[in-house]
PDB file of C-alpha atoms in Angstrom:
ATOM      1  CA  MET A   9      -1.127 -36.185   5.434  1.00 41.00           C
ATOM      2  CA  SER A  10      -2.834 -35.477   2.117  1.00 42.00           C
ATOM      3  CA  GLU A  11      -2.261 -32.179   0.290  1.00 43.00           C
ATOM      4  CA  HIS A  12      -5.998 -31.511   0.501  1.00 40.00           C
ATOM      5  CA  ASP A  13      -5.926 -31.903   4.280  1.00 52.00           C
ATOM      6  CA  ALA A  14      -3.009 -29.474   4.523  1.00 49.00           C
ATOM      7  CA  GLN A  15      -4.881 -26.820   2.531  1.00 51.00           C
ATOM      8  CA  ASP A  16      -7.910 -26.869   4.845  1.00 73.00           C
ATOM      9  CA  TRP A  17      -5.884 -24.792   7.338  1.00 93.00           C
ATOM     10  CA  VAL A  18      -3.779 -21.695   6.785  1.00 96.00           C
ATOM     11  CA  VAL A  19      -1.487 -22.997   9.569  1.00 97.00           C
ATOM     12  CA  ASP A  20      -1.153 -26.750  10.135  1.00 96.00           C
ATOM     13  CA  ALA A  21       1.764 -27.617  12.415  1.00 97.00           C
ATOM     14  CA  ARG A  22       2.108 -31.142  13.747  1.00 96.00           C
ATOM     15  CA  ASP A  23       4.406 -32.536  16.429  1.00 97.00           C
ATOM     16  CA  LEU A  24       6.921 -29.697  16.208  1.00 97.00           C
ATOM     17  CA  THR A  25      10.146 -30.101  18.142  1.00 97.00           C
ATOM     18  CA  LYS A  26      13.024 -27.647  18.329  1.00 97.00           C
ATOM     19  CA  VAL A  27      16.310 -28.584  19.974  1.00 97.00           C
ATOM     20  CA  TYR A  28      19.157 -26.098  20.395  1.00 94.00           C
ATOM     21  CA  VAL A  29      22.595 -27.567  21.072  1.00 94.00           C
ATOM     22  CA  MET A  30      24.789 -25.379  23.284  1.00 91.00           C
ATOM     23  CA  GLY A  31      28.094 -27.128  23.838  1.00 93.00           C
ATOM     24  CA  ASP A  32      27.261 -30.385  25.632  1.00 94.00           C
ATOM     25  CA  VAL A  33      23.763 -29.205  26.555  1.00 95.00           C
ATOM     26  CA  GLU A  34      20.578 -29.780  24.544  1.00 95.00           C
ATOM     27  CA  VAL A  35      17.796 -27.257  25.098  1.00 93.00           C
ATOM     28  CA  HIS A  36      14.368 -28.543  24.095  1.00 95.00           C
ATOM     29  CA  ALA A  37      12.443 -25.382  23.181  1.00 96.00           C
ATOM     30  CA  LEU A  38       9.463 -27.220  21.644  1.00 97.00           C
ATOM     31  CA  ARG A  39       8.367 -30.714  22.609  1.00 97.00           C
ATOM     32  CA  GLY A  40       5.912 -32.172  20.116  1.00 97.00           C
ATOM     33  CA  LEU A  41       3.643 -29.122  19.822  1.00 97.00           C
ATOM     34  CA  SER A  42       0.764 -29.140  17.327  1.00 97.00           C
ATOM     35  CA  VAL A  43      -1.512 -26.277  16.313  1.00 96.00           C
ATOM     36  CA  LYS A  44      -3.993 -25.617  13.500  1.00 96.00           C
ATOM     37  CA  ILE A  45      -5.291 -22.168  12.610  1.00 97.00           C
ATOM     38  CA  ALA A  46      -8.215 -21.572  10.280  1.00 96.00           C
ATOM     39  CA  ARG A  47      -8.119 -18.924   7.590  1.00 94.00           C
ATOM     40  CA  GLY A  48      -9.420 -15.637   8.998  1.00 95.00           C
ATOM     41  CA  GLU A  49      -8.941 -16.661  12.635  1.00 96.00           C
ATOM     42  CA  VAL A  50      -7.550 -14.367  15.355  1.00 97.00           C
ATOM     43  CA  LEU A  51      -5.332 -16.365  17.726  1.00 97.00           C
ATOM     44  CA  ALA A  52      -3.275 -15.352  20.769  1.00 97.00           C
ATOM     45  CA  ILE A  53      -0.191 -17.247  21.956  1.00 97.00           C
ATOM     46  CA  MET A  54       0.642 -16.816  25.644  1.00 96.00           C
ATOM     47  CA  GLY A  55       3.243 -18.287  27.970  1.00 94.00           C
ATOM     48  CA  PRO A  56       5.927 -17.301  30.469  1.00 93.00           C
ATOM     49  CA  SER A  57       9.462 -16.365  29.396  1.00 90.00           C
ATOM     50  CA  GLY A  58      11.272 -19.477  28.199  1.00 90.00           C
ATOM     51  CA  SER A  59       8.029 -21.304  27.416  1.00 94.00           C
ATOM     52  CA  GLY A  60       8.824 -21.697  23.710  1.00 94.00           C
ATOM     53  CA  LYS A  61       6.365 -19.161  22.341  1.00 93.00           C
ATOM     54  CA  SER A  62       9.033 -17.119  20.546  1.00 91.00           C
ATOM     55  CA  THR A  63      10.458 -20.314  19.033  1.00 94.00           C
ATOM     56  CA  LEU A  64       6.969 -21.269  17.886  1.00 96.00           C
ATOM     57  CA  MET A  65       6.423 -17.824  16.389  1.00 94.00           C
ATOM     58  CA  ASN A  66       9.714 -18.045  14.496  1.00 94.00           C
ATOM     59  CA  ILE A  67       8.735 -21.408  13.011  1.00 96.00           C
ATOM     60  CA  LEU A  68       5.157 -20.370  12.146  1.00 96.00           C
ATOM     61  CA  GLY A  69       6.543 -17.187  10.578  1.00 96.00           C
ATOM     62  CA  ALA A  70       9.087 -19.150   8.483  1.00 95.00           C
ATOM     63  CA  LEU A  71      12.006 -17.442  10.244  1.00 93.00           C
ATOM     64  CA  ASP A  72      13.267 -20.848  11.388  1.00 93.00           C
ATOM     65  CA  ARG A  73      12.555 -24.518  10.795  1.00 93.00           C
ATOM     66  CA  PRO A  74      11.721 -27.224  13.343  1.00 95.00           C
ATOM     67  CA  THR A  75      14.115 -29.992  14.346  1.00 96.00           C
ATOM     68  CA  SER A  76      11.320 -32.441  13.575  1.00 96.00           C
ATOM     69  CA  GLY A  77       7.614 -32.338  12.769  1.00 97.00           C
ATOM     70  CA  ASP A  78       5.487 -31.165   9.841  1.00 96.00           C
ATOM     71  CA  TYR A  79       4.450 -27.599   9.076  1.00 96.00           C
ATOM     72  CA  TYR A  80       2.161 -26.528   6.236  1.00 96.00           C
ATOM     73  CA  LEU A  81       1.693 -22.779   5.704  1.00 96.00           C
ATOM     74  CA  ASP A  82      -1.194 -21.977   3.377  1.00 94.00           C
ATOM     75  CA  GLY A  83      -0.865 -25.489   1.936  1.00 93.00           C
ATOM     76  CA  GLU A  84       2.919 -25.366   1.391  1.00 93.00           C
ATOM     77  CA  SER A  85       5.282 -27.650   3.292  1.00 94.00           C
ATOM     78  CA  VAL A  86       7.787 -25.528   5.224  1.00 93.00           C
ATOM     79  CA  ALA A  87       9.628 -27.816   7.646  1.00 89.00           C
ATOM     80  CA  GLU A  88      12.487 -28.861   5.344  1.00 87.00           C
ATOM     81  CA  LEU A  89      12.985 -25.765   3.187  1.00 91.00           C
ATOM     82  CA  SER A  90      16.404 -24.225   2.583  1.00 92.00           C
ATOM     83  CA  ASP A  91      17.187 -20.734   3.889  1.00 92.00           C
ATOM     84  CA  ASP A  92      16.481 -19.199   0.472  1.00 92.00           C
ATOM     85  CA  GLN A  93      13.185 -21.073   0.184  1.00 93.00           C
ATOM     86  CA  LEU A  94      12.226 -19.973   3.703  1.00 92.00           C
ATOM     87  CA  ALA A  95      12.936 -16.364   2.773  1.00 91.00           C
ATOM     88  CA  ASP A  96      10.764 -16.700  -0.329  1.00 90.00           C
ATOM     89  CA  ILE A  97       7.757 -18.201   1.438  1.00 93.00           C
ATOM     90  CA  ARG A  98       8.153 -15.724   4.306  1.00 92.00           C
ATOM     91  CA  ASN A  99       8.008 -12.783   1.917  1.00 89.00           C
ATOM     92  CA  ARG A 100       4.979 -14.183   0.090  1.00 90.00           C
ATOM     93  CA  LYS A 101       2.973 -15.601   2.967  1.00 93.00           C
ATOM     94  CA  VAL A 102       3.829 -13.752   6.214  1.00 95.00           C
ATOM     95  CA  GLY A 103       3.514 -10.194   7.465  1.00 95.00           C
ATOM     96  CA  PHE A 104       5.272  -9.193  10.703  1.00 95.00           C
ATOM     97  CA  VAL A 105       4.371  -6.586  13.318  1.00 95.00           C
ATOM     98  CA  PHE A 106       6.978  -6.129  16.064  1.00 91.00           C
ATOM     99  CA  GLN A 107       6.873  -4.503  19.477  1.00 90.00           C
ATOM    100  CA  SER A 108       9.634  -2.076  18.456  1.00 91.00           C
ATOM    101  CA  PHE A 109       8.009  -1.151  15.085  1.00 93.00           C
ATOM    102  CA  MET A 110      11.251  -1.887  13.100  1.00 94.00           C
ATOM    103  CA  LEU A 111      10.798   1.033  10.704  1.00 96.00           C
ATOM    104  CA  LEU A 112      13.586   2.584   8.632  1.00 95.00           C
ATOM    105  CA  PRO A 113      14.121   5.921  10.419  1.00 95.00           C
ATOM    106  CA  ARG A 114      15.029   8.016   7.361  1.00 96.00           C
ATOM    107  CA  ALA A 115      12.304   6.624   5.110  1.00 96.00           C
ATOM    108  CA  THR A 116       8.778   7.991   4.841  1.00 97.00           C
ATOM    109  CA  ALA A 117       5.775   5.947   5.910  1.00 97.00           C
ATOM    110  CA  LEU A 118       5.108   5.261   2.225  1.00 97.00           C
ATOM    111  CA  ALA A 119       8.662   4.052   1.586  1.00 96.00           C
ATOM    112  CA  ASN A 120       8.593   1.832   4.683  1.00 96.00           C
ATOM    113  CA  VAL A 121       5.380   0.174   3.528  1.00 96.00           C
ATOM    114  CA  GLU A 122       6.709  -0.255  -0.016  1.00 93.00           C
ATOM    115  CA  LEU A 123       9.725  -2.179   1.228  1.00 90.00           C
ATOM    116  CA  PRO A 124       8.269  -5.753   1.132  1.00 88.00           C
ATOM    117  CA  LEU A 125       7.022  -5.117  -2.412  1.00 88.00           C
ATOM    118  CA  ARG A 126      10.574  -4.428  -3.577  1.00 83.00           C
ATOM    119  CA  TYR A 127      11.410  -8.082  -2.849  1.00 77.00           C
ATOM    120  CA  ALA A 128       8.148  -9.512  -4.183  1.00 71.00           C
ATOM    121  CA  LYS A 129       7.703 -11.077  -7.587  1.00 65.00           C
ATOM    122  CA  ASN A 130       4.240  -9.498  -7.769  1.00 62.00           C
ATOM    123  CA  GLY A 131       5.589  -6.085  -6.773  1.00 60.00           C
ATOM    124  CA  GLY A 132       3.820  -4.021  -9.446  1.00 70.00           C
ATOM    125  CA  ASN A 133       2.081  -0.738  -8.601  1.00 87.00           C
ATOM    126  CA  ARG A 134       4.145  -0.514  -5.424  1.00 88.00           C
ATOM    127  CA  ARG A 135       3.371   3.083  -4.574  1.00 90.00           C
ATOM    128  CA  GLN A 136      -0.380   2.711  -5.067  1.00 93.00           C
ATOM    129  CA  ARG A 137      -0.543  -0.508  -3.032  1.00 93.00           C
ATOM    130  CA  ALA A 138       1.486   1.057  -0.207  1.00 94.00           C
ATOM    131  CA  ARG A 139      -0.752   4.126  -0.223  1.00 95.00           C
ATOM    132  CA  GLU A 140      -3.884   1.934  -0.019  1.00 95.00           C
ATOM    133  CA  ALA A 141      -2.404  -0.055   2.886  1.00 95.00           C
ATOM    134  CA  LEU A 142      -1.707   3.163   4.810  1.00 96.00           C
ATOM    135  CA  GLU A 143      -5.223   4.405   4.101  1.00 95.00           C
ATOM    136  CA  ALA A 144      -6.584   1.096   5.436  1.00 93.00           C
ATOM    137  CA  VAL A 145      -4.936   1.764   8.822  1.00 94.00           C
ATOM    138  CA  GLY A 146      -6.066   5.388   8.944  1.00 94.00           C
ATOM    139  CA  LEU A 147      -2.807   7.065   7.905  1.00 95.00           C
ATOM    140  CA  GLY A 148      -3.696   8.354   4.457  1.00 94.00           C
ATOM    141  CA  ASP A 149      -2.745  11.883   5.558  1.00 95.00           C
ATOM    142  CA  ARG A 150       0.661  10.853   6.965  1.00 95.00           C
ATOM    143  CA  ILE A 151       2.201   8.993   4.039  1.00 96.00           C
ATOM    144  CA  HIS A 152       5.141  11.395   3.616  1.00 97.00           C
ATOM    145  CA  HIS A 153       5.993  11.600   7.333  1.00 97.00           C
ATOM    146  CA  ARG A 154       9.097   9.906   8.714  1.00 97.00           C
ATOM    147  CA  PRO A 155       8.918   7.789  11.890  1.00 96.00           C
ATOM    148  CA  ASN A 156      10.265  10.602  14.114  1.00 96.00           C
ATOM    149  CA  GLU A 157       7.336  12.736  12.947  1.00 97.00           C
ATOM    150  CA  LEU A 158       4.796  10.115  14.049  1.00 96.00           C
ATOM    151  CA  SER A 159       3.529   9.020  17.455  1.00 95.00           C
ATOM    152  CA  GLY A 160       4.207   5.491  18.699  1.00 95.00           C
ATOM    153  CA  GLY A 161       0.688   4.429  17.772  1.00 95.00           C
ATOM    154  CA  GLN A 162       1.070   5.900  14.284  1.00 96.00           C
ATOM    155  CA  GLN A 163       4.421   4.149  13.817  1.00 96.00           C
ATOM    156  CA  GLN A 164       2.774   0.846  14.719  1.00 95.00           C
ATOM    157  CA  ARG A 165       0.032   1.558  12.165  1.00 96.00           C
ATOM    158  CA  VAL A 166       2.763   1.993   9.537  1.00 97.00           C
ATOM    159  CA  ALA A 167       4.185  -1.371  10.635  1.00 96.00           C
ATOM    160  CA  ILE A 168       0.736  -2.960  10.287  1.00 96.00           C
ATOM    161  CA  ALA A 169       0.326  -1.472   6.799  1.00 96.00           C
ATOM    162  CA  ARG A 170       3.766  -2.861   5.858  1.00 96.00           C
ATOM    163  CA  ALA A 171       2.737  -6.292   7.151  1.00 95.00           C
ATOM    164  CA  LEU A 172      -0.459  -6.233   5.073  1.00 94.00           C
ATOM    165  CA  VAL A 173       0.807  -4.779   1.793  1.00 93.00           C
ATOM    166  CA  ASN A 174       1.744  -8.164   0.268  1.00 90.00           C
ATOM    167  CA  ASP A 175      -1.677  -9.641   1.129  1.00 91.00           C
ATOM    168  CA  PRO A 176      -0.034 -12.355   3.272  1.00 93.00           C
ATOM    169  CA  ALA A 177      -1.668 -15.594   4.382  1.00 94.00           C
ATOM    170  CA  ILE A 178      -0.930 -14.735   8.041  1.00 96.00           C
ATOM    171  CA  VAL A 179       0.133 -11.687  10.061  1.00 96.00           C
ATOM    172  CA  MET A 180       2.388 -12.445  13.050  1.00 96.00           C
ATOM    173  CA  ALA A 181       2.222  -9.722  15.710  1.00 96.00           C
ATOM    174  CA  ASP A 182       4.845  -9.998  18.483  1.00 94.00           C
ATOM    175  CA  GLU A 183       3.712  -7.951  21.510  1.00 93.00           C
ATOM    176  CA  PRO A 184       2.213  -5.315  19.154  1.00 93.00           C
ATOM    177  CA  THR A 185       0.995  -3.106  22.022  1.00 93.00           C
ATOM    178  CA  GLY A 186       4.018  -3.643  24.286  1.00 91.00           C
ATOM    179  CA  ASN A 187       5.690  -0.262  23.618  1.00 91.00           C
ATOM    180  CA  LEU A 188       2.484   1.778  23.593  1.00 93.00           C
ATOM    181  CA  ASP A 189       0.441   3.614  26.195  1.00 93.00           C
ATOM    182  CA  THR A 190      -2.955   2.144  27.072  1.00 93.00           C
ATOM    183  CA  GLN A 191      -4.993   4.270  24.667  1.00 94.00           C
ATOM    184  CA  SER A 192      -2.625   3.737  21.729  1.00 94.00           C
ATOM    185  CA  GLY A 193      -2.549   0.010  22.479  1.00 93.00           C
ATOM    186  CA  GLU A 194      -6.337  -0.152  22.411  1.00 94.00           C
ATOM    187  CA  GLU A 195      -6.378   1.721  19.095  1.00 94.00           C
ATOM    188  CA  ILE A 196      -3.832  -0.671  17.555  1.00 95.00           C
ATOM    189  CA  MET A 197      -5.887  -3.697  18.634  1.00 95.00           C
ATOM    190  CA  GLU A 198      -8.962  -2.044  17.121  1.00 95.00           C
ATOM    191  CA  VAL A 199      -7.109  -1.466  13.842  1.00 95.00           C
ATOM    192  CA  MET A 200      -5.977  -5.098  13.629  1.00 95.00           C
ATOM    193  CA  LEU A 201      -9.345  -6.554  14.609  1.00 96.00           C
ATOM    194  CA  ASN A 202     -11.124  -4.318  12.090  1.00 94.00           C
ATOM    195  CA  LEU A 203      -8.778  -5.522   9.351  1.00 92.00           C
ATOM    196  CA  ASN A 204      -9.641  -9.073  10.335  1.00 94.00           C
ATOM    197  CA  LYS A 205     -13.355  -8.307  10.077  1.00 94.00           C
ATOM    198  CA  GLU A 206     -13.162  -6.316   6.852  1.00 91.00           C
ATOM    199  CA  VAL A 207     -10.469  -8.190   4.909  1.00 90.00           C
ATOM    200  CA  GLY A 208     -10.346 -11.560   6.677  1.00 92.00           C
ATOM    201  CA  THR A 209      -6.704 -11.169   7.761  1.00 92.00           C
ATOM    202  CA  THR A 210      -5.489 -14.169   9.790  1.00 96.00           C
ATOM    203  CA  LEU A 211      -3.853 -12.765  12.941  1.00 97.00           C
ATOM    204  CA  ILE A 212      -1.471 -14.582  15.298  1.00 97.00           C
ATOM    205  CA  ILE A 213      -0.669 -12.390  18.304  1.00 96.00           C
ATOM    206  CA  VAL A 214       2.084 -13.270  20.775  1.00 95.00           C
ATOM    207  CA  THR A 215       1.327 -11.405  24.002  1.00 93.00           C
ATOM    208  CA  HIS A 216       1.846 -11.273  27.753  1.00 90.00           C
ATOM    209  CA  ASP A 217      -1.272  -9.126  28.155  1.00 92.00           C
ATOM    210  CA  PRO A 218      -4.469 -11.001  29.127  1.00 93.00           C
ATOM    211  CA  GLU A 219      -6.570  -8.023  27.980  1.00 93.00           C
ATOM    212  CA  VAL A 220      -5.107  -8.364  24.483  1.00 94.00           C
ATOM    213  CA  ALA A 221      -5.685 -12.122  24.487  1.00 95.00           C
ATOM    214  CA  GLN A 222      -9.305 -11.657  25.587  1.00 95.00           C
ATOM    215  CA  GLN A 223     -10.017  -9.774  22.355  1.00 95.00           C
ATOM    216  CA  THR A 224      -8.953 -12.706  20.186  1.00 96.00           C
ATOM    217  CA  GLN A 225     -11.134 -15.640  19.141  1.00 96.00           C
ATOM    218  CA  ARG A 226      -8.860 -18.242  20.710  1.00 96.00           C
ATOM    219  CA  THR A 227      -5.828 -18.421  22.979  1.00 97.00           C
ATOM    220  CA  ILE A 228      -3.231 -21.145  23.281  1.00 97.00           C
ATOM    221  CA  HIS A 229      -1.043 -21.281  26.393  1.00 96.00           C
ATOM    222  CA  ILE A 230       2.450 -22.763  26.139  1.00 96.00           C
ATOM    223  CA  ARG A 231       4.675 -23.983  28.944  1.00 96.00           C
ATOM    224  CA  ASP A 232       7.971 -25.880  28.702  1.00 95.00           C
ATOM    225  CA  GLY A 233       7.615 -26.179  24.934  1.00 95.00           C
ATOM    226  CA  MET A 234       4.205 -27.823  25.094  1.00 95.00           C
ATOM    227  CA  LYS A 235       0.654 -26.605  24.592  1.00 93.00           C
ATOM    228  CA  VAL A 236      -1.102 -26.724  27.959  1.00 93.00           C
ATOM    229  CA  GLU A 237      -4.369 -24.998  27.054  1.00 89.00           C
ATOM    230  CA  ASP A 238      -6.250 -24.207  23.840  1.00 91.00           C
ATOM    231  CA  ALA A 239      -9.546 -22.367  24.217  1.00 82.00           C
TER     232      ALA A 239
END
């Protein structure tokens, strides 16, 4: 694969396999799965428990590496990086939004959003960038509130702002509406989709919810570590 070809896609994963060895047993979590995602695309990943979607998310998010296969993230080869190199590319290229928000409970919204910038080499103007990220998700008036002073939907907005503050190549959202009531979930999807429209954020959403998937531009279905549908 040429370097030029790799850079045509923000995510270019080819023939990914992931094998976990548990004693004498080999568990094949991914079996030759390939996926390409264009810059600015909104993609949903769906599949039953044990299908391999969490393994795929961990590899696409540079939390783990495949057993075999090629993966280019924003033009950089990821598949054979060391742990330190994975951590570096993850901090530069990936923003994460989790079902359980994963906020520091004693830190303000502003401090939570600043956190990725503390590890970044381009971490100048941290406070201003964090403030702008919170304003972008509609929380400009809540920057000094701690998580226990915010609703679930507001906490997830803080998590989205934290994911965006480094201007990542992709944002990985793992069941982002899973812990929210229906109205808050709809508002969070609206926030993320608006950011995609306004800023061109590439969104990869892992979800069990067909209504969430229907709002994306494309959905891939995974079963037994293989892609069974892509539409």
